[in-house]
Tab-separated table of C-alpha atoms in Angstrom:
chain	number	residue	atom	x	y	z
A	257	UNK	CA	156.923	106.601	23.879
A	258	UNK	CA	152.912	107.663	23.449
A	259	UNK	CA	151.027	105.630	26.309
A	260	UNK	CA	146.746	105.038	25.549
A	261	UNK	CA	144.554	103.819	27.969
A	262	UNK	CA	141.098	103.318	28.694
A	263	UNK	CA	138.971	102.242	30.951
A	264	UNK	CA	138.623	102.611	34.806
A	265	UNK	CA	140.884	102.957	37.632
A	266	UNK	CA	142.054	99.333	37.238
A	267	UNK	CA	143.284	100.104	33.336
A	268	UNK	CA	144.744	103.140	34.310
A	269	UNK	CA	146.802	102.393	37.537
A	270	UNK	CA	149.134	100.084	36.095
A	271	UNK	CA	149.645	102.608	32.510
A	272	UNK	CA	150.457	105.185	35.250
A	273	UNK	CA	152.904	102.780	37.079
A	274	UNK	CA	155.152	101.758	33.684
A	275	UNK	CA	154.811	105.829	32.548
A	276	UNK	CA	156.371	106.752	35.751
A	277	UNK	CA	158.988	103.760	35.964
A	278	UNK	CA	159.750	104.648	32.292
A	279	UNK	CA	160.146	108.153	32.918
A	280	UNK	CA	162.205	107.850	35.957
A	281	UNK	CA	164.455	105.949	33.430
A	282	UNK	CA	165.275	108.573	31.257
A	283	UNK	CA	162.934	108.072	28.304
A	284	UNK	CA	160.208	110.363	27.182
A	285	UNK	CA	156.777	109.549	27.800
A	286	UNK	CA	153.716	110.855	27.385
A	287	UNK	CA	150.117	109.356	28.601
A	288	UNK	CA	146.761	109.305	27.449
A	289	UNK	CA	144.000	108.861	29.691
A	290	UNK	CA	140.264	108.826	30.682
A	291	UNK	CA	139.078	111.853	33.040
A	292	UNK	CA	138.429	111.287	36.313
A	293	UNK	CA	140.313	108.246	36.811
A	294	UNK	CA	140.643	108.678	40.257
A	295	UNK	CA	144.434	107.838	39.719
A	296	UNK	CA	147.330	109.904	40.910
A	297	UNK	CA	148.593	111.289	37.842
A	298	UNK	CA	150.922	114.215	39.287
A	299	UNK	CA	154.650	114.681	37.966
A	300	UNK	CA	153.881	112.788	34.511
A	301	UNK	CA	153.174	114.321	31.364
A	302	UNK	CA	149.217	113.599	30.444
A	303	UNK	CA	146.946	114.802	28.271
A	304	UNK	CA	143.086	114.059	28.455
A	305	UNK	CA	141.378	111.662	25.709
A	306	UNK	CA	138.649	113.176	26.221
A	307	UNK	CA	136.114	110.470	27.583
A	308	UNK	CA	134.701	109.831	30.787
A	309	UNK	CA	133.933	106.417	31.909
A	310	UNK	CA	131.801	107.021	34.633
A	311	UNK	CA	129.344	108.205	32.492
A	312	UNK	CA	130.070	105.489	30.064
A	313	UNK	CA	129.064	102.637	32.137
A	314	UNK	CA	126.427	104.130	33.841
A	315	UNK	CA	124.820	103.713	37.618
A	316	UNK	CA	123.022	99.738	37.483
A	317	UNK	CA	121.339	97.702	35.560
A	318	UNK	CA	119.779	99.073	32.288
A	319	UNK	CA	116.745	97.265	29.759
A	320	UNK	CA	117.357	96.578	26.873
A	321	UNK	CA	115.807	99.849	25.659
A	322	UNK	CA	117.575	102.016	28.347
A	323	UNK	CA	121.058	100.371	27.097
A	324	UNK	CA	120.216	101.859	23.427
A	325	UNK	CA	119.635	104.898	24.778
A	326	UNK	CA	122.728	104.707	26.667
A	327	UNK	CA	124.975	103.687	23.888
A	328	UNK	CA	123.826	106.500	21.811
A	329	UNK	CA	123.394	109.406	24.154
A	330	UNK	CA	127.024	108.281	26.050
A	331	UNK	CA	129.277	105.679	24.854
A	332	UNK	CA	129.349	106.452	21.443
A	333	UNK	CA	129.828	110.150	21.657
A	334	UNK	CA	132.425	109.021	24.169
A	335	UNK	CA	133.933	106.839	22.333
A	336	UNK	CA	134.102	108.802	19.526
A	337	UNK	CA	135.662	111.503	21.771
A	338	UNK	CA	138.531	109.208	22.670
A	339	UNK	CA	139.405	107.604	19.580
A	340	UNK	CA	139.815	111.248	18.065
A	341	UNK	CA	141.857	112.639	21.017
A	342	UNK	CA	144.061	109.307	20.653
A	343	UNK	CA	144.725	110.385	16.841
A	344	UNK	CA	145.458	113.856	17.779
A	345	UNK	CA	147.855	113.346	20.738
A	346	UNK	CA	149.932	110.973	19.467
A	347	UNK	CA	150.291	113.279	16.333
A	348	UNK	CA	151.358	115.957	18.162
A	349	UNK	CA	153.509	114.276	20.555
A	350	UNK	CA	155.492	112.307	17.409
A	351	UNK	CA	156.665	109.303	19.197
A	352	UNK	CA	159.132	106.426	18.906
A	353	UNK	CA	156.761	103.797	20.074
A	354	UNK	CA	152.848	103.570	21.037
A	355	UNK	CA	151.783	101.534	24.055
A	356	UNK	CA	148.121	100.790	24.007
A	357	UNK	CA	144.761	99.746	25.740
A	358	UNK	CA	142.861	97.136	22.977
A	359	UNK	CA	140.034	99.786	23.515
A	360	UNK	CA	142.317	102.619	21.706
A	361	UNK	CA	141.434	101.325	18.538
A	362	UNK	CA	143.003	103.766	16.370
A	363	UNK	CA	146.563	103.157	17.775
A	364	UNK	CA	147.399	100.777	15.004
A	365	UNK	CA	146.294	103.447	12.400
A	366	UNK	CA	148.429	105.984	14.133
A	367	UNK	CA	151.332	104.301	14.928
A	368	UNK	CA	151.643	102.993	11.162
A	369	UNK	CA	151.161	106.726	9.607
A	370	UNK	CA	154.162	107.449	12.239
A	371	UNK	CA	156.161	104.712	10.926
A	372	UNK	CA	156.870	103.690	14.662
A	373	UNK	CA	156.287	100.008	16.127
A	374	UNK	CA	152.974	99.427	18.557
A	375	UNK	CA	152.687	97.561	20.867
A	376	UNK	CA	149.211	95.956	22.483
A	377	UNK	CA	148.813	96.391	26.643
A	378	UNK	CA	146.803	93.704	28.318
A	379	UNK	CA	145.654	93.009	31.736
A	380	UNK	CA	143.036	90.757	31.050
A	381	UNK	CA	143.774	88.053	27.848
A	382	UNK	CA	140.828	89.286	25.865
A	383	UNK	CA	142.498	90.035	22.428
A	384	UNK	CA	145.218	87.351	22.641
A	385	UNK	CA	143.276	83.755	21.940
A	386	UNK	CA	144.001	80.495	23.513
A	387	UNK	CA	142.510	77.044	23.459
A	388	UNK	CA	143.258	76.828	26.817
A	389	UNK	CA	140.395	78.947	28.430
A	390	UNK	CA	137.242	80.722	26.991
A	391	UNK	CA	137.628	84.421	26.166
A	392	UNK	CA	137.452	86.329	29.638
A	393	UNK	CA	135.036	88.908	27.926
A	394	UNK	CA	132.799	86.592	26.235
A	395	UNK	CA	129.996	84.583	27.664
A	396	UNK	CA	130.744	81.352	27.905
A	397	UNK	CA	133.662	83.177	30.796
A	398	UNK	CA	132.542	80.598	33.035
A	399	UNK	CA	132.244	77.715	30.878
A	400	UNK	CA	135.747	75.290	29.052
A	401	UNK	CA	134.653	74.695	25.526
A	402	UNK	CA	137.759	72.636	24.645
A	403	UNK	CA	139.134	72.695	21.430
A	404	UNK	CA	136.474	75.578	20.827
A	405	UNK	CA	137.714	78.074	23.350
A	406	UNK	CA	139.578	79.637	20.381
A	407	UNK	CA	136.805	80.688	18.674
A	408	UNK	CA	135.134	82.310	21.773
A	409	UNK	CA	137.316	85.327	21.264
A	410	UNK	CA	135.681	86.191	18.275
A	411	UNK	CA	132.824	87.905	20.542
A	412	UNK	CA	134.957	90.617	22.125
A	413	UNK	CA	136.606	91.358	18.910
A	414	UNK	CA	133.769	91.939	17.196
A	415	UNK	CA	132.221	94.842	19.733
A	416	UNK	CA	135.181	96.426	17.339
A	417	UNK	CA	132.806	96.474	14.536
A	418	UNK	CA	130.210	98.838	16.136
A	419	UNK	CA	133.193	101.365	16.188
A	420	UNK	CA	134.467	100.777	12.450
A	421	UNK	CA	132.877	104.761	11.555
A	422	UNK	CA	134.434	106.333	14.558
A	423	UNK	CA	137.801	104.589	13.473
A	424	UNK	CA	137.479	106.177	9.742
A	425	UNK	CA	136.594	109.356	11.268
A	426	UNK	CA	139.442	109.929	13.485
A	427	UNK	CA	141.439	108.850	11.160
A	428	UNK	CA	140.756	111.553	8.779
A	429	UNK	CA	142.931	113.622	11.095
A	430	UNK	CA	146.349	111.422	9.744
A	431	UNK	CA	148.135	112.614	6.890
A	432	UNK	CA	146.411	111.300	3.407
A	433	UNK	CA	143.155	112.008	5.588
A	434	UNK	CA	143.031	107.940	6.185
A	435	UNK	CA	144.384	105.320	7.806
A	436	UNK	CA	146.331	102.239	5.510
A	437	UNK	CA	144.312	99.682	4.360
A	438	UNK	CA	146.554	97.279	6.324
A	439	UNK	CA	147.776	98.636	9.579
A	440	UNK	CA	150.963	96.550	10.831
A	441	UNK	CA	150.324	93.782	13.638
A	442	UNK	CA	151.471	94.673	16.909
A	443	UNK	CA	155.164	94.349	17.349
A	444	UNK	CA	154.514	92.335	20.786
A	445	UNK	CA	151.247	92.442	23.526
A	446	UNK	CA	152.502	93.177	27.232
A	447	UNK	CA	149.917	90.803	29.707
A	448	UNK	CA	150.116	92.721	32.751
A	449	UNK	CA	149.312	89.654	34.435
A	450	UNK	CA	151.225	87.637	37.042
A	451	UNK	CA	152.391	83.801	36.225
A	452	UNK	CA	151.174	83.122	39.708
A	453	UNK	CA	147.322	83.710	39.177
A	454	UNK	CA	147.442	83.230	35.358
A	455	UNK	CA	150.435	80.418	34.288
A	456	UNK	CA	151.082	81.310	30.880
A	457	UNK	CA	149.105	79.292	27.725
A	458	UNK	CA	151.333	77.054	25.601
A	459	UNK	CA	149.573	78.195	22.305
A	460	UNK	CA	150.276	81.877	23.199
A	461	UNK	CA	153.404	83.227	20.647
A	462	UNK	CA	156.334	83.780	21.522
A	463	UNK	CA	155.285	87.785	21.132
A	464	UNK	CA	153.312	88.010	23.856
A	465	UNK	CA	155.009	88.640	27.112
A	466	UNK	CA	153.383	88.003	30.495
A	467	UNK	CA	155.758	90.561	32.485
A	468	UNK	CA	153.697	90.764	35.734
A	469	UNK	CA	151.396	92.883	37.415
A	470	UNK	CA	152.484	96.181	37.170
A	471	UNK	CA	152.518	97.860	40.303
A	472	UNK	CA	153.863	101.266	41.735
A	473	UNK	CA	156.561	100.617	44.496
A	474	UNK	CA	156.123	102.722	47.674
A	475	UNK	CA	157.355	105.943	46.942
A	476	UNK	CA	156.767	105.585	43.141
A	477	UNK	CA	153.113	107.034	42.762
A	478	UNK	CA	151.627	104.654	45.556
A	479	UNK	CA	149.383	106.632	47.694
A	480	UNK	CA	149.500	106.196	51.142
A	481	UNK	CA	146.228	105.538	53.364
A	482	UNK	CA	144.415	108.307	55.260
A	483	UNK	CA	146.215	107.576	59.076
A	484	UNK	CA	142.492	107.108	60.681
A	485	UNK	CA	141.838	104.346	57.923
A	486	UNK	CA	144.886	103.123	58.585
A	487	UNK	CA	144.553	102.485	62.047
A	488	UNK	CA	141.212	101.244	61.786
A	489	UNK	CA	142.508	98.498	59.676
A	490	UNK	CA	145.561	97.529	62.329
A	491	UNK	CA	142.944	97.890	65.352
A	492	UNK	CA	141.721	94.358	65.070
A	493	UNK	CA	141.002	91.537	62.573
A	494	UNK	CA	139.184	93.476	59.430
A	495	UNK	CA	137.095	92.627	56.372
A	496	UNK	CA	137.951	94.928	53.466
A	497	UNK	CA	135.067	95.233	50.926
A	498	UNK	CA	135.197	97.343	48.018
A	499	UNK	CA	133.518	96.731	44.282
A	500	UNK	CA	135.714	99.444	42.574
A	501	UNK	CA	133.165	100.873	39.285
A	502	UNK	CA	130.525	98.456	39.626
A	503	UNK	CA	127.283	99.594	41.049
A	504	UNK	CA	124.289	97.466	39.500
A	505	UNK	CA	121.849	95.966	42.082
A	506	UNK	CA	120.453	97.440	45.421
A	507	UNK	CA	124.455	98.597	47.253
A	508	UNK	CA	122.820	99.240	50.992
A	509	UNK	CA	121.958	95.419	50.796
A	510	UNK	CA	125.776	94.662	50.120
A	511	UNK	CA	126.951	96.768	52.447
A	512	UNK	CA	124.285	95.170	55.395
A	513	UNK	CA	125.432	91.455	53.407
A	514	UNK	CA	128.934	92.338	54.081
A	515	UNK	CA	129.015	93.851	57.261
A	516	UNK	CA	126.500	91.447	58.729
A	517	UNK	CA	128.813	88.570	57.162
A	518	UNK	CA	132.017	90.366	59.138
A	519	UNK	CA	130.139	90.315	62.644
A	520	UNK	CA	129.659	86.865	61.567
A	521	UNK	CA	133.262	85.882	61.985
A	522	UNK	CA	134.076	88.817	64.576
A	523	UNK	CA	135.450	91.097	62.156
A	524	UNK	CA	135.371	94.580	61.945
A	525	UNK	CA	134.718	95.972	58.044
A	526	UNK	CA	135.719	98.687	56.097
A	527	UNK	CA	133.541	99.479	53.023
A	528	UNK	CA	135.155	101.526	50.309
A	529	UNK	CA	132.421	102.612	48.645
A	530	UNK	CA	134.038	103.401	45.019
A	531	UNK	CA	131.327	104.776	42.496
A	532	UNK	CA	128.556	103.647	44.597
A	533	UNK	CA	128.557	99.473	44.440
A	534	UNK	CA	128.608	99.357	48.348
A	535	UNK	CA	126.507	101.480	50.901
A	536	UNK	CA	125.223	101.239	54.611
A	537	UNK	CA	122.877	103.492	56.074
A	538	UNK	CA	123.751	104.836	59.152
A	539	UNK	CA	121.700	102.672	61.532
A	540	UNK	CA	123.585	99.163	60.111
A	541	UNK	CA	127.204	101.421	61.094
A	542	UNK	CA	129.083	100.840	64.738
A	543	UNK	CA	131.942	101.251	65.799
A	544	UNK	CA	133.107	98.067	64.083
A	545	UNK	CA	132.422	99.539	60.765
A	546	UNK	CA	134.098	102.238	58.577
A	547	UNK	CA	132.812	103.875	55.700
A	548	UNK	CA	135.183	105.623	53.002
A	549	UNK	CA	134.215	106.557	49.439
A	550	UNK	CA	137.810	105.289	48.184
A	551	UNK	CA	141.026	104.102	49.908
A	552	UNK	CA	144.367	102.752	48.736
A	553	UNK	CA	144.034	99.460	48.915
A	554	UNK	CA	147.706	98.099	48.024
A	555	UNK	CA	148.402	100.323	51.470
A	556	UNK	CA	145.817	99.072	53.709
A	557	UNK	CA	145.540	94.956	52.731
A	558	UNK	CA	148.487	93.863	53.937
A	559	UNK	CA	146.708	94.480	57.119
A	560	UNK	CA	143.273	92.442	56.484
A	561	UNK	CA	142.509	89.186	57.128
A	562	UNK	CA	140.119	88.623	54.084
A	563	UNK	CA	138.708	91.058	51.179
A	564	UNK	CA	135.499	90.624	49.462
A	565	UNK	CA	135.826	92.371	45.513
A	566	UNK	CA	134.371	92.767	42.573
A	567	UNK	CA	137.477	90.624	40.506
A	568	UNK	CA	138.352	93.681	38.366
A	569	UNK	CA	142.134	92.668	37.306
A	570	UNK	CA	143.440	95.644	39.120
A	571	UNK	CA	142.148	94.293	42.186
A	572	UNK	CA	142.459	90.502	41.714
A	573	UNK	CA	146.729	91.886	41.611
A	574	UNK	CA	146.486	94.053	44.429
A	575	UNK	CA	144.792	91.496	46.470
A	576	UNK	CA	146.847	88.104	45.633
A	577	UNK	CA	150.287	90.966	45.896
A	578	UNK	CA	148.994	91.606	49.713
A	579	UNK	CA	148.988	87.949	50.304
A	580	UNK	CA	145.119	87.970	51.656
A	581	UNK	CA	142.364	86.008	50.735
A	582	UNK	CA	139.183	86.812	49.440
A	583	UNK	CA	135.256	86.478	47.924
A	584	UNK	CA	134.723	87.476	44.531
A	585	UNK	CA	131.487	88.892	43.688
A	586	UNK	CA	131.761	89.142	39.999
A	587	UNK	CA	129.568	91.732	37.994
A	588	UNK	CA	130.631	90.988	34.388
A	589	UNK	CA	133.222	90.945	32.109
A	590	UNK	CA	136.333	89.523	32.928
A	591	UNK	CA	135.679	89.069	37.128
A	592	UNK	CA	133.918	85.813	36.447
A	593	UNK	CA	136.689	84.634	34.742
A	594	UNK	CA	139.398	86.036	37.975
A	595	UNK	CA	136.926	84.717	40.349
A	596	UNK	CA	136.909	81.461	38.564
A	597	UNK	CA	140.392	81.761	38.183
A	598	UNK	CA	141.263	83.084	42.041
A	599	UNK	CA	139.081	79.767	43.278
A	600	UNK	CA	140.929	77.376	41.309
A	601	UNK	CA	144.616	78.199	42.802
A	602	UNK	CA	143.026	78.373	46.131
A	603	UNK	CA	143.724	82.226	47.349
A	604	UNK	CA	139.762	82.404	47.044
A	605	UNK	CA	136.206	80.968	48.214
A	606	UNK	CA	134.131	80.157	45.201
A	607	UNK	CA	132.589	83.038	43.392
A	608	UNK	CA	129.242	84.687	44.436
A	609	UNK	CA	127.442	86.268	41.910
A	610	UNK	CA	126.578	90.011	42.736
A	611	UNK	CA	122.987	88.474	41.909
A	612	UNK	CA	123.077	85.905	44.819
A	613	UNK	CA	124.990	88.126	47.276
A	614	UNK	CA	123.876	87.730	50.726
A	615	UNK	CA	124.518	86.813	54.161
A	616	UNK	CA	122.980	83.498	53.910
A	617	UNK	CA	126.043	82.831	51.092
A	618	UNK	CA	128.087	85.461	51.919
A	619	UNK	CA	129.109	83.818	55.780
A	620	UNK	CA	130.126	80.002	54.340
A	621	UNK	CA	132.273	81.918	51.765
A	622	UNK	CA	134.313	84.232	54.470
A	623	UNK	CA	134.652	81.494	56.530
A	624	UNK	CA	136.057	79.072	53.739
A	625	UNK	CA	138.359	82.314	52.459
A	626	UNK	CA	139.642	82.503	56.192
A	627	UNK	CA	141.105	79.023	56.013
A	628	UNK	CA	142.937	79.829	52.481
A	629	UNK	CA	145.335	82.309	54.082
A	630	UNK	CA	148.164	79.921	54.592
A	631	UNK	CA	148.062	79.630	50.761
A	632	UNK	CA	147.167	83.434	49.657
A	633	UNK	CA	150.290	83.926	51.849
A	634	UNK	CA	152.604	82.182	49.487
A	635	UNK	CA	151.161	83.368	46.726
A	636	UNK	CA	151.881	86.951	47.999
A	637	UNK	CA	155.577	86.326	48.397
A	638	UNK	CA	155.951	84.992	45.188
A	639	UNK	CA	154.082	88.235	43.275
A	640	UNK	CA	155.561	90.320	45.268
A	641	UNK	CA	158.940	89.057	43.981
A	642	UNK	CA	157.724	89.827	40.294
A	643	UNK	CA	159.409	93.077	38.256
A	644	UNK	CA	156.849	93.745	36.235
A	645	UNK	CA	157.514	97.030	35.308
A	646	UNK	CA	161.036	96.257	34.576
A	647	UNK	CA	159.976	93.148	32.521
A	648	UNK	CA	157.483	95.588	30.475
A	649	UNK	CA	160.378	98.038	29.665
A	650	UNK	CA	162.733	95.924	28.909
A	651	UNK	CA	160.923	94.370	26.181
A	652	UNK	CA	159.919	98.153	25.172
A	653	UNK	CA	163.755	99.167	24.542
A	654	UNK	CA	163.964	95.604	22.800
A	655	UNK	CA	162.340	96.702	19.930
């Protein structure tokens, strides 16, 4: 089976996780990924797609102007770059099945020249509509529509449309020299989500599959914390802070918002400062305060009494899994929608818009997370009973 998937670390954990499960297994797999992931990648068979999404999303906020610039200097070279390489390496590696990110939009076209069934990966229920919610990627995230949350998903389908040339173009590469006027629907979408944060919509299809979080056991692919970082986190009651890809805003006044909100409570902090969302110059630092560019968090929370995060879906799973409560300091996207979501079964304080981040609303929330433990607790134990993996390959070898 050909595995696609784009995206950050948070897409391309969990496509590492099933292509190491899978391969353990027995069956042949191959994955396609984004460079630079940050993910541990070693003993599976990968090949590059060419695209880097560091450079895709940028370092903040951009004008309106600057974002035009952006789009045409980087994401759509990169995204050209990508759809391409996805053509080209599922080609060459002639598989049974695809697997894919809703971002690899030529995987339909590629899996139908094949003659082999696809199958649609999602870890946040952008592509799959429901009147339950509004689309997670759209933006009325925030807002219940009703009977019109349906038609919300329309937005993030259509950011499909800007790509419609680079689909055509990759396609070229297929034999005829283009894809069939009518690729074949997916055979089933895997939601990569866990019942417990996300109970599964009634109007969803009896295709779509909500298998669980997918997550690499220890001693599967899970790295395992540096020992100093380690102990830091065991020497006392700790705040772990990390916002993962997002760095928009000023980060040295999250990181003093954070660490001043910590001392606040009498807990020590470590910052993980990803791809630069969180700073602290040296002067704000004591001894109650550690500083790492990146850090495995799946290792380390079990140990922490709260987290503040960005709600990526990645870490929404790793948190709730660790049974610890948290802030979520949404950015875009989705997190509005897992902060939202996080609030509502009661494993989190109300969201805080990166926006509105600081101590003055940063110390009520910590304090109100605090008293949510009992229940982040139980929602732990019940997500960490979840096979996810095995749910996702089982309806795989279904097919």
């Amino acid at each position: 089976m050909m595995l696609l998937t784009s995206g950050t670390r948070g897409d391309v954990e969990p496509f590492a996780a099933l292509a190491r499960y899978a391969a353990e297994r027995g069956h042949r797999v191959r994955l396609g990924v984004p460079e630079n992931s940050g993910v541990d990648l070693s003993g599976l068979d990968t090949v590059s797609l060419r695209v880097d999404f560091h450079r895709l999303m940028g370092t903040g906020s951009l004008s309106p102007r600057t974002a035009v610039r952006h789009f045409r200097s980087e994401v759509g070279p990169g995204m050209r770059g990508m759809l391409s390489a996805a053509v080209q390496e599922t080609l060459a590696f002639d598989p049974d099945l695809v697997l894919h990110h809703p971002l690899i939009l030529t995987a339909p076209a590629v899996a139908g020249a094949l003659g082999v069934p696809r199958v649609l990966a999602e870890f946040v229920p952008v592509a799959t509509s429901t009147q339950e919610f509004s689309a997670p990627g759209g933006p009325t995230v925030s807002k219940d529509l009703g009977r019109f949350n349906r038609a919300t998903y329309a937005v993030p389908r259509s950011g499909a449309r800007l790509f419609r040339g680079d689909v055509e173009r990759a396609c070229r590469q297929l034999p005829g020299g283009r894809a069939a006027s009518a690729p074949a629907a997916s055979r089933a979408t895997l939601m990569g989500i866990s019942p417990q944060l996300l109970p599964r919509p009634a109007d969803w299809p009896a295709r779509v599959h909500l298998t669980g979080a997918w997550h690499a056991d220890a001693g599967s692919g899970a790295a395992a914390p540096d020992p100093a970082v380690a102990e830091f986190v065991r020497g006392g009651p700790c705040l772990v802070a990390t916002f993962g890809s997002m760095a928009a805003g000023d980060p040295s006044a999250r990181g003093r918002a954070v660490v001043a909100s910590a001392r606040a409570h009498g807990l020590r902090t470590l910052l993980v400062t990803g791809w630069g969302g969180l700073s602290l110059p040296v002067r704000d630092r004591g001894d109650d305060v550690l500083v790492v560019p990146s850090a495995p968090l799946g290792a380390l929370l079990p140990d922490a009494a709260v987290a503040v995060h960005h709600g990526g879906a990645g870490t929404v799973h790793t948190v709730a899994r660790a049974g610890v409560p948290s802030v979520v300091v949404p950015f875009l996207v989705d997190q509005p929608f897992w902060g939202r979501q996080l609030h509502r079964i009661g494993i989190a304080a109300a969201p805080i818009p990166y926006r509105r981040l600081a101590p003055e609303s940063l110390v009520p929330a910590v304090g109100d997370a605090l008293a949510r433990r009992e229940q982040a607790q139980r929602v732990g134990r019940a997500v960490r009973q979840e096979q996810g993996l095995r749910t996702a390959l089982d309806v795989l070898t279904g097919l």
